[in-house]
Short mmCIF file of C-alpha atoms in Angstrom, two decimals:
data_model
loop_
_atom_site.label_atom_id
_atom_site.label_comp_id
_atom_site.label_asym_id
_atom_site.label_seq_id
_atom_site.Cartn_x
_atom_site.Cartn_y
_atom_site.Cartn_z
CA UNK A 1 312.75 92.73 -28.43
CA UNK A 2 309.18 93.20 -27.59
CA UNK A 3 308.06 96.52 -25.46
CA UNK A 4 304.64 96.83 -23.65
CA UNK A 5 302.55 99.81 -23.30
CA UNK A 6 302.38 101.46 -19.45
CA UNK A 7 298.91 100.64 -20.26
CA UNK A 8 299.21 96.99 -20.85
CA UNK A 9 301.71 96.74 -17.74
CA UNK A 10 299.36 98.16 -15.33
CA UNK A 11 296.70 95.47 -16.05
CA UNK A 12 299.25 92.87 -15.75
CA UNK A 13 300.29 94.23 -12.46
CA UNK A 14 297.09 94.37 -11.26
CA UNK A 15 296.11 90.91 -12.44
CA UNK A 16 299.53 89.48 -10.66
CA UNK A 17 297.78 91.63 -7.27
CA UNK A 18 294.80 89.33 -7.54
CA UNK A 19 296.70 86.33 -8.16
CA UNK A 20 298.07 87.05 -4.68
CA UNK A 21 295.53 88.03 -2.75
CA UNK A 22 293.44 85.20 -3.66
CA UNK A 23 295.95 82.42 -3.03
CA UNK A 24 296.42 84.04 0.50
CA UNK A 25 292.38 83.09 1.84
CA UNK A 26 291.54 80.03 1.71
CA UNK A 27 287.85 79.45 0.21
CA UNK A 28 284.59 78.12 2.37
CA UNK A 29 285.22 74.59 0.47
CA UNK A 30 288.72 74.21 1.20
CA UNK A 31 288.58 75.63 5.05
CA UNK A 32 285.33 73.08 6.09
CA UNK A 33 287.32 69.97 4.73
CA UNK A 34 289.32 68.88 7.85
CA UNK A 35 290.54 65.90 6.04
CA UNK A 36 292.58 68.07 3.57
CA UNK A 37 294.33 70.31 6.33
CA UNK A 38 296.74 67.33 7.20
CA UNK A 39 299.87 67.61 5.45
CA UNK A 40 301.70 64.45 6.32
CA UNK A 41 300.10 61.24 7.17
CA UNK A 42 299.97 60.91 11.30
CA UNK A 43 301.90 58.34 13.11
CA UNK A 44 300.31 54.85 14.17
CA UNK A 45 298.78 54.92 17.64
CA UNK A 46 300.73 52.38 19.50
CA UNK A 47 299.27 51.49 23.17
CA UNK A 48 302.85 50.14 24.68
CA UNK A 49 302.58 47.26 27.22
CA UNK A 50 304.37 47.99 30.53
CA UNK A 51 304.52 44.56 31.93
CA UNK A 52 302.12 44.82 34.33
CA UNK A 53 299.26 42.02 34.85
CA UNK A 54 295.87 42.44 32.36
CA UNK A 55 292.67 40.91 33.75
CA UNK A 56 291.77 37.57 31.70
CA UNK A 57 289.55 35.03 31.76
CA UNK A 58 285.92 34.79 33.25
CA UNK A 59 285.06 38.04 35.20
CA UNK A 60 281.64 39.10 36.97
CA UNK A 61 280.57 42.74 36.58
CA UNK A 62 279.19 43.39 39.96
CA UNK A 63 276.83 47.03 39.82
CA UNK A 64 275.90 49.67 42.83
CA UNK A 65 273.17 51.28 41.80
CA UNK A 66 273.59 54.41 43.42
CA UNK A 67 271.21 56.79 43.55
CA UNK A 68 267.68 56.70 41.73
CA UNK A 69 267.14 54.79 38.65
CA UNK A 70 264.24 53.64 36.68
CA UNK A 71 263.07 49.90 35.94
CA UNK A 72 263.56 50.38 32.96
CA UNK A 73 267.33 52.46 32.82
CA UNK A 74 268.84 49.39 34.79
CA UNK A 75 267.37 47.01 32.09
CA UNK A 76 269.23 49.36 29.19
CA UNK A 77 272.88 48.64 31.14
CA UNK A 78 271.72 45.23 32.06
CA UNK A 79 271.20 44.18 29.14
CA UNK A 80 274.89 46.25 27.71
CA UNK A 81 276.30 44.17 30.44
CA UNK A 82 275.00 40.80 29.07
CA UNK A 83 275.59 41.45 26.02
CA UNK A 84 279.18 41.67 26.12
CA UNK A 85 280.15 37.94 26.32
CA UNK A 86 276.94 36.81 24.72
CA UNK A 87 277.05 35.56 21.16
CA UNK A 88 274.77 37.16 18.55
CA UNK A 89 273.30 35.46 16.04
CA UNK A 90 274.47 36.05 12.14
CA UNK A 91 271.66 38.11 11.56
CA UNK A 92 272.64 40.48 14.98
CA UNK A 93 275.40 41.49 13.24
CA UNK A 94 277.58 43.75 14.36
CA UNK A 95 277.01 42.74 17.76
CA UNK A 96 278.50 44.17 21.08
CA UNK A 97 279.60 40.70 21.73
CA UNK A 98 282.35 41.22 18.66
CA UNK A 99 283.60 44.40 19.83
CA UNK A 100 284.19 43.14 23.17
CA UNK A 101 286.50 40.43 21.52
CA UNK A 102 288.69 42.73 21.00
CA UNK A 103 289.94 43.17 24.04
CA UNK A 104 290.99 39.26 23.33
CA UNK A 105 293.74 40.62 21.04
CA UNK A 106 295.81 42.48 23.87
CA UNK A 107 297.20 39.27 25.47
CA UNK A 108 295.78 36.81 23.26
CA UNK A 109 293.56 35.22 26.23
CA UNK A 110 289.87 36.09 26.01
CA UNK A 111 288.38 38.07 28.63
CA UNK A 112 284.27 37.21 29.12
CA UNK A 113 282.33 39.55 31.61
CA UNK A 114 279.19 38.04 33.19
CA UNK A 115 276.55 40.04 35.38
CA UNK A 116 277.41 39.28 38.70
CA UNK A 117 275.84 40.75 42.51
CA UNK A 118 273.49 44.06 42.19
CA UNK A 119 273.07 46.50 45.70
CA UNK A 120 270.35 49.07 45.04
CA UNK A 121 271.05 52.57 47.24
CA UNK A 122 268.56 54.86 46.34
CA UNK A 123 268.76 56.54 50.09
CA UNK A 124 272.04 58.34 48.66
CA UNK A 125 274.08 56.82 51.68
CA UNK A 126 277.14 58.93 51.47
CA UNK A 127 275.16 62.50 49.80
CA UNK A 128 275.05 63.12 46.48
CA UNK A 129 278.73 64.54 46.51
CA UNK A 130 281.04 61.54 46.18
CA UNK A 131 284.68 61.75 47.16
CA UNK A 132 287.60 59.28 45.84
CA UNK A 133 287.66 57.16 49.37
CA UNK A 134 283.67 57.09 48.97
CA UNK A 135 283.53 55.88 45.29
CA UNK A 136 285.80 52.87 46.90
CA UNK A 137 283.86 51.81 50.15
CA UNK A 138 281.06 51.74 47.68
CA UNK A 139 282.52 49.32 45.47
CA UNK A 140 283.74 47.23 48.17
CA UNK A 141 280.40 46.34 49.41
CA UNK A 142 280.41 43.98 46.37
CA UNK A 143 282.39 40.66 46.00
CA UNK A 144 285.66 41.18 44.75
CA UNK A 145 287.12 38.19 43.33
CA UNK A 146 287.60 37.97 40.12
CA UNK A 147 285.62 41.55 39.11
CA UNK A 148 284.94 44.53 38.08
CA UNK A 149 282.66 46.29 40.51
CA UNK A 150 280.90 49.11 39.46
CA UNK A 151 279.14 52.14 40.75
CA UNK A 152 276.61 53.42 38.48
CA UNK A 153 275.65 56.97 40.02
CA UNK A 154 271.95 58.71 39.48
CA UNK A 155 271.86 62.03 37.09
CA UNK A 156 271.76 64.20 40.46
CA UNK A 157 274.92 62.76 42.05
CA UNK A 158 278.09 64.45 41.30
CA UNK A 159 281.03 62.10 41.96
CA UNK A 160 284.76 62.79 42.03
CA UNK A 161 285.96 64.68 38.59
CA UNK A 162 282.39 64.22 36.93
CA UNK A 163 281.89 66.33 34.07
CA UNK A 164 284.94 68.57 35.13
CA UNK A 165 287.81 66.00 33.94
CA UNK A 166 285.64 62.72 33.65
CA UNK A 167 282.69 61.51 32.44
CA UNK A 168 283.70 57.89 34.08
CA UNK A 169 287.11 55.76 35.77
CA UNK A 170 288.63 52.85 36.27
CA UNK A 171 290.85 52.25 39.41
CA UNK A 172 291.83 49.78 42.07
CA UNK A 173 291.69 49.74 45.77
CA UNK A 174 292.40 47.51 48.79
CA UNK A 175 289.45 45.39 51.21
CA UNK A 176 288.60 42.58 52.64
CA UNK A 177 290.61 41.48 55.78
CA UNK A 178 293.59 43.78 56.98
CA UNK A 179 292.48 45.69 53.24
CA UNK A 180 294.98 42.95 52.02
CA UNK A 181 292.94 42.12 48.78
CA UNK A 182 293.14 43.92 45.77
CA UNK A 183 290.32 44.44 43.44
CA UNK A 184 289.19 46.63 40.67
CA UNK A 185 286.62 49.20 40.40
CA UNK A 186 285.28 51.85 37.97
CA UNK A 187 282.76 54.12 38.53
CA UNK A 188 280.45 56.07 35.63
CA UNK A 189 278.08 59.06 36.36
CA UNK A 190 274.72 60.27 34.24
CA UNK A 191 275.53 62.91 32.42
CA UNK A 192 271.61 63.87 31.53
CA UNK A 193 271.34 67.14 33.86
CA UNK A 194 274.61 68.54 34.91
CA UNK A 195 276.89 67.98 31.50
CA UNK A 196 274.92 65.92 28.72
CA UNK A 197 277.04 68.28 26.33
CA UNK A 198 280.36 66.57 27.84
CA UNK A 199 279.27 63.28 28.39
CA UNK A 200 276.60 62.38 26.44
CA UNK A 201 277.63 63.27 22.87
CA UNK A 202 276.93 62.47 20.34
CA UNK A 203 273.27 62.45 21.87
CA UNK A 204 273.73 66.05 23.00
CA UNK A 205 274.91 69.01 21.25
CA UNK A 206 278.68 69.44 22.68
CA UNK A 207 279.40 72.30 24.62
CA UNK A 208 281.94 73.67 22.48
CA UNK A 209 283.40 72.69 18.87
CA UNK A 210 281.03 72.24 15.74
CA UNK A 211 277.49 72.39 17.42
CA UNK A 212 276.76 69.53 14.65
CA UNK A 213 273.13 68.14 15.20
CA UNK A 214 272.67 65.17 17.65
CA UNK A 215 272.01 61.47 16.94
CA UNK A 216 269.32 60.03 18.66
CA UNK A 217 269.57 57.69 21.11
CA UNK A 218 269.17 53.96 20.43
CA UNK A 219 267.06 53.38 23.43
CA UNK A 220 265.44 56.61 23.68
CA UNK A 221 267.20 58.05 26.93
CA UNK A 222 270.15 60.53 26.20
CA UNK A 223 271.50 59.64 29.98
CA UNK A 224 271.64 56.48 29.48
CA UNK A 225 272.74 55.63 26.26
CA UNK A 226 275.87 58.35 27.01
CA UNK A 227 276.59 56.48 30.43
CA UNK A 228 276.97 53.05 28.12
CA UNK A 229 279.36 54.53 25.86
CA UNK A 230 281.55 55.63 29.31
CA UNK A 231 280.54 52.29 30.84
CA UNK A 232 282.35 50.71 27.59
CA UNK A 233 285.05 53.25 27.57
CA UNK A 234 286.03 52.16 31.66
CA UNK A 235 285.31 48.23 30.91
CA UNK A 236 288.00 48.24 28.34
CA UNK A 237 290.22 50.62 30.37
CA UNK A 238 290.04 47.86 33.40
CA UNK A 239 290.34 44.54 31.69
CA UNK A 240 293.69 45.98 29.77
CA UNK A 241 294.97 48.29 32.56
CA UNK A 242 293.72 47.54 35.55
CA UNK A 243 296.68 48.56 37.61
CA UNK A 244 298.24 51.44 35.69
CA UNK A 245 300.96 48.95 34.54
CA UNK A 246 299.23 47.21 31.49
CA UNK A 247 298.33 48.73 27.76
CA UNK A 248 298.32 52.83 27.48
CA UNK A 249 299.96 55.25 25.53
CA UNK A 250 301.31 58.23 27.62
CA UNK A 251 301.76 58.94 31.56
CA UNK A 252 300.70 56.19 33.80
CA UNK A 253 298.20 59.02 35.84
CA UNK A 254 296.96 60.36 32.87
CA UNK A 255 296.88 57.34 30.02
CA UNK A 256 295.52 57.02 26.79
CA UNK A 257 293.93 53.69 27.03
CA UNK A 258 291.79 51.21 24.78
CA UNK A 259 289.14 53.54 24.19
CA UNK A 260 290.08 56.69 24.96
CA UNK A 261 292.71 57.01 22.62
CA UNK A 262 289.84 56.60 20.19
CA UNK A 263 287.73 59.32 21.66
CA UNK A 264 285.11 60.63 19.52
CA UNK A 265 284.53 57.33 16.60
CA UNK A 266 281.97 55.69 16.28
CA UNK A 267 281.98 54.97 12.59
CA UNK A 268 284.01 55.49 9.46
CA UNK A 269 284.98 58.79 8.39
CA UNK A 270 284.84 60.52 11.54
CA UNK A 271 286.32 63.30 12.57
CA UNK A 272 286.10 65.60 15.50
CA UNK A 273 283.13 67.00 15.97
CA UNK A 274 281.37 64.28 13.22
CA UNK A 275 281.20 60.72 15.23
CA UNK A 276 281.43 58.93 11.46
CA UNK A 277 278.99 57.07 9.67
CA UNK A 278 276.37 54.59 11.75
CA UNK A 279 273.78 52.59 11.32
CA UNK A 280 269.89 54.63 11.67
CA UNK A 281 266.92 53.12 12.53
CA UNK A 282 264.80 53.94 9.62
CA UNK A 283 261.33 53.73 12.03
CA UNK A 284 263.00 55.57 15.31
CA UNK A 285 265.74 57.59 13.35
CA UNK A 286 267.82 56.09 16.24
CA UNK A 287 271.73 55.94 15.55
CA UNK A 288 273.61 52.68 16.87
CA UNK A 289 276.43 50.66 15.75
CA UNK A 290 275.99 47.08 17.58
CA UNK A 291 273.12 44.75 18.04
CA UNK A 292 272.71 43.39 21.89
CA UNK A 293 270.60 40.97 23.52
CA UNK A 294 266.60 41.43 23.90
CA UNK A 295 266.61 43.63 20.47
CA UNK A 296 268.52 46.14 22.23
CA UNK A 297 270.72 48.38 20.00
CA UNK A 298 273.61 51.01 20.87
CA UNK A 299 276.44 52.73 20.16
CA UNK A 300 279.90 52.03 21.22
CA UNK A 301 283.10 54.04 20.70
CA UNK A 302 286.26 52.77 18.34
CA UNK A 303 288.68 50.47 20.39
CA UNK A 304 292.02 50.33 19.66
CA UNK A 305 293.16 46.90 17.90
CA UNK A 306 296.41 45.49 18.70
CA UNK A 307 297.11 43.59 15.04
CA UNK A 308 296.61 46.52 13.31
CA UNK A 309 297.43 49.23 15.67
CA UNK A 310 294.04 51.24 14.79
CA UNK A 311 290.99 52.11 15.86
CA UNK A 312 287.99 49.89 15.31
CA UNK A 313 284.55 50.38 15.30
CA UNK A 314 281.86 47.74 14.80
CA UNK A 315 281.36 48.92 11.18
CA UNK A 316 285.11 49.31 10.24
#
């Protein structure tokens, strides 16, 4: 039998102290990793269908331009619009086009959006606060069979929810004769003065979280380019559950839908607070992530894909 020295068990006790203390705080390396915090791998999202009808086949996008709006802001969502159901050629690639066909995979029936009717109302006819029964007369001004009809509101119009709870929405109301016919609208507000930080991230640093730096816009207007990734986000949300009874994950009044279950991707790798990796204009140091028609370029958010019950991007 061995003895050791009070000396020699002192140093050992205080070594054992440090052992401790150490493997209680975490280091800077380990702590900025979110990928290693997970312990378990998470659950596949599953968006359950609840029977309800889907909208398929060939749709018109009818827009109210509400508000005022520059030449050359309609052409941006114009052209996002058109873009949608247009082909791109191989060299366009990834295109908006392809990550619209993904809606496709939710009842296996494409769904192809055309422009339809535009109404310009730059007199602000009903203010520039916009109630829920507002946001709907508005829409019904345009046709509504077979549509999506759209109110597009100005960066100094405040309509119902915006920036508090939404950034954008899909819903349905009644018009025509007797208000007998159904239709479905959405509605999607610029974010660009009142909550850029909410709305228009990644362009904009976010108003709370990791105050990451922004990416720039693909078409040079932070507005504009955050309204098309909520004009994308509602689109989705309408053609798969337009009446609250088709694809989402969650309550029926508050539903995790196509897109927003995928909040926050863009690319590979992401995590909150870091919209993954995207494609950069090497001349502009613009970020995008689909090719559109006329040379444009932007940046859509992941959509959940049905065959492999994950988000998708148009890089991954």
């Amino acid at each position: 039998m061995t003895h050791k020295s009070p000396f020699m068990s002192i140093i050992l006790f205080v070594l054992l102290l440090c052992c401790l203390l150490l493997s209680s705080h975490p280091t800077p390396a380990s702590a900025s990793t979110p990928r290693k915090l997970a312990l378990v791998e998470p659950q596949p999202l599953i968006l359950k269908y609840h029977n309800g009808p889907t909208l398929l086949g060939n749709l018109t996008v009818n827009l109210i331009w509400y508000g005022r709006f520059s030449p050359i802001q309609r052409s941006i969502i114009v052209d996002f619009i058109q873009s949608l159901s247009t082909p791109a050629p191989s060299h366009s690639q990834p295109s908006v086009s392809s990550w619209w066909r993904i809606t496709s995979r939710y009842r296996g029936t494409p769904c192809t959006l055309a422009l339809g009717k535009q109404i310009l109302d730059e007199k602000y006819s009903f203010g520039k606060v916009l109630k829920p029964s507002q946001l709907v007369a508005l829409s019904s001004r345009l046709p509504h069979k077979n549509s999506v009809n759209v109110v597009l509101t100005s960066s100094d119009v405040a309509p119902d929810r915006f920036c508090m709870s939404a950034c954008g929405a899909h819903a349905s109301g009644l018009a025509g004769k007797h208000n007998k016919t159904r239709f479905v609208f959405a509605w999607v507000g610029n974010p660009e003065k009142q909550c850029p930080g909410q709305c228009a991230w990644p362009f904009h640093k976010p108003i709370y979280g990791p105050q990451t730096p922004p990416l720039v816009a693909p078409n040079g207007d932070v507005g504009v380019d955050g309204m098309i990734i909520n004009l994308a986000t509602v689109l989705a949300g309408a053609v798969t559950n337009p009446f609250k009874t088709g694809f989402f994950q969650g309550p029926a009044d508050a539903p995790l839908e196509a897109v927003s279950a995928c909040t926050g991707i863009f690319g590979s790798g992401a995590y909150p607070g870091y919209p993954g990796n995207v494609l950069v204009d090497l001349s502009t140091g613009a970020s995008f992530n689909a090719h559109g028609i006329h040379g444009r370029r932007y940046l859509l958010p992941a959509m959940w894909d049905p065959k492999t019950s994950a988000c998708k991007t148009c890089l991954i």
